[in-house]
XYZ file of C-alpha atoms in Angstrom:
190
model
C 53.406 21.509 59.682
C 52.209 23.853 56.916
C 53.205 22.468 53.314
C 55.659 25.149 51.497
C 55.565 25.520 47.893
C 58.647 24.159 46.497
C 58.134 27.213 43.209
C 59.073 29.948 45.820
C 62.117 28.204 47.587
C 63.796 29.433 50.171
C 61.772 32.914 50.135
C 58.340 30.845 50.909
C 59.784 28.525 53.755
C 61.413 31.921 55.697
C 57.985 33.092 55.148
C 55.906 30.419 56.352
C 58.475 30.023 58.954
C 58.199 33.384 60.505
C 54.398 33.030 60.596
C 54.558 29.820 62.635
C 56.733 31.432 64.995
C 54.641 34.127 65.144
C 51.287 32.031 65.851
C 52.906 30.026 68.004
C 54.068 33.303 69.999
C 50.288 34.254 69.728
C 49.588 31.293 71.449
C 51.752 31.196 74.152
C 50.716 34.568 74.969
C 47.191 34.245 74.824
C 45.056 32.284 77.040
C 42.845 29.152 74.999
C 39.473 31.188 76.011
C 38.664 34.071 78.055
C 37.305 33.595 81.579
C 34.663 35.977 82.385
C 35.886 36.058 85.675
C 39.293 37.377 84.691
C 38.778 40.974 84.675
C 41.804 41.915 82.040
C 42.916 45.607 82.554
C 43.990 47.810 80.661
C 47.256 47.341 78.299
C 50.407 48.151 80.550
C 52.917 49.848 78.942
C 56.639 49.621 80.878
C 59.608 51.630 80.247
C 62.998 51.939 81.678
C 61.964 54.438 84.393
C 64.172 56.761 86.119
C 63.837 57.919 89.523
C 61.668 60.967 88.279
C 59.176 58.361 86.792
C 56.575 56.289 88.665
C 56.601 52.311 86.927
C 53.453 51.037 85.815
C 51.509 48.563 87.731
C 51.735 45.192 87.474
C 51.871 42.165 89.388
C 54.559 41.991 92.454
C 57.198 39.718 90.732
C 57.321 35.756 91.525
C 61.544 36.838 92.314
C 61.884 39.641 94.857
C 63.199 42.933 92.992
C 66.539 42.617 95.067
C 67.163 38.994 94.220
C 66.367 40.031 90.498
C 68.971 42.792 90.574
C 71.470 39.969 92.030
C 70.795 37.674 89.211
C 70.713 40.006 86.440
C 74.263 41.847 87.837
C 75.654 38.262 88.166
C 74.190 37.107 84.502
C 76.440 40.443 83.164
C 79.332 39.793 85.267
C 79.581 36.112 84.164
C 79.278 37.297 80.066
C 81.729 40.019 80.494
C 84.398 37.972 82.481
C 86.785 38.241 80.503
C 85.906 41.436 78.082
C 87.764 43.877 77.875
C 85.470 46.180 74.981
C 82.623 46.138 73.220
C 83.203 43.700 70.062
C 80.409 43.630 67.927
C 81.205 40.043 66.666
C 80.661 38.872 70.385
C 77.393 40.182 71.173
C 74.994 37.203 70.253
C 77.196 34.697 72.663
C 77.333 37.627 75.557
C 73.204 37.690 74.976
C 72.661 34.274 74.994
C 74.488 33.816 77.862
C 73.077 36.208 79.808
C 69.325 35.493 78.883
C 70.121 31.540 79.356
C 71.537 32.705 83.263
C 68.353 35.049 83.776
C 66.096 32.272 82.674
C 68.018 29.463 84.655
C 67.428 31.649 87.859
C 64.470 32.628 87.076
C 62.745 29.007 87.144
C 64.483 27.591 89.667
C 63.899 30.422 92.346
C 60.132 30.687 91.103
C 58.917 26.955 91.628
C 57.685 25.998 94.445
C 59.665 23.455 97.034
C 57.988 20.306 97.380
C 55.666 20.813 93.770
C 54.464 17.947 92.806
C 55.011 18.489 88.951
C 58.286 20.978 89.787
C 56.989 22.925 87.003
C 57.369 26.575 87.595
C 53.423 28.483 87.621
C 54.972 31.472 85.367
C 56.145 31.541 82.041
C 59.191 34.133 81.114
C 60.283 36.165 78.798
C 63.653 37.983 78.738
C 65.114 40.553 76.365
C 68.736 41.566 76.543
C 70.295 44.487 74.471
C 73.626 45.201 73.948
C 74.224 49.314 73.810
C 77.821 50.119 72.667
C 79.403 53.277 74.507
C 80.402 55.970 71.747
C 83.893 56.571 71.116
C 86.351 59.151 69.755
C 86.761 56.521 66.815
C 83.193 56.410 66.449
C 82.506 59.924 66.232
C 81.819 61.866 63.193
C 84.930 62.740 61.078
C 85.467 66.175 61.803
C 83.940 66.165 64.875
C 84.886 68.420 67.913
C 84.649 65.147 70.148
C 81.253 66.222 71.726
C 79.471 63.444 70.160
C 81.625 60.871 72.520
C 80.188 59.181 75.625
C 77.087 57.452 75.577
C 74.077 56.966 72.458
C 70.712 58.109 73.714
C 68.015 55.311 73.396
C 64.127 54.611 74.694
C 62.919 51.073 75.013
C 59.426 50.458 75.853
C 57.398 47.378 75.886
C 53.359 47.066 75.739
C 50.922 44.027 77.217
C 47.224 43.347 77.369
C 47.173 40.907 80.457
C 45.950 40.358 84.120
C 47.546 42.948 86.146
C 47.012 40.786 89.506
C 49.630 38.077 87.876
C 51.648 39.179 85.367
C 54.344 41.541 85.349
C 57.432 42.897 83.560
C 60.612 44.487 84.882
C 63.550 46.224 83.524
C 67.248 46.637 84.992
C 70.084 48.342 83.213
C 73.992 47.521 83.562
C 76.961 49.459 82.894
C 80.227 48.113 82.189
C 83.055 48.290 80.086
C 82.266 50.881 77.027
C 78.475 49.121 76.994
C 75.357 49.111 78.493
C 73.123 46.025 78.759
C 69.276 46.655 78.852
C 67.127 43.395 80.444
C 63.671 43.536 80.538
C 62.318 40.630 82.287
C 58.326 39.775 81.578
C 56.456 36.726 83.857
C 52.821 35.471 82.891
C 50.724 33.451 85.441
C 50.184 30.292 83.909
C 46.946 29.868 86.646
């Protein structure tokens, strides 16, 4: 653990904690040493693709895409089961519920049956973003209502990895006055 100077109080502690988290994430994503036998491709950039675009090349998902869609739908349906509309104060709980549901499902469905260690051969990262739809109340004062509806959003993620084993996938869920954009990243351990 890195010693924290007491003269800087909480700020130094916060900065050191953030640095440790960032270094830990970098260590998690980077292999301890690069194997010359593994050819790393150009960085992959993934965006929420619509029907007119081609998704970037990534490795096949460890879980079939039809099952990924079902897992994400189930996670969102469960999180929003008793929800009638967007409530900002509840978004942290909804995101936590969605992410945990997806991570549990991915881990259990990616672990080979009869695996001696019972360890999943992938690391997963799941991001959930909840976007509130605009409403008449949210429109600017004096607005003629033309701004009512959905907000614009573009999301992108880049990664430098092995395109043969690692990949990402995105999903959009639309319900109850909000959109949920879910991104799943998998990184092979072998």
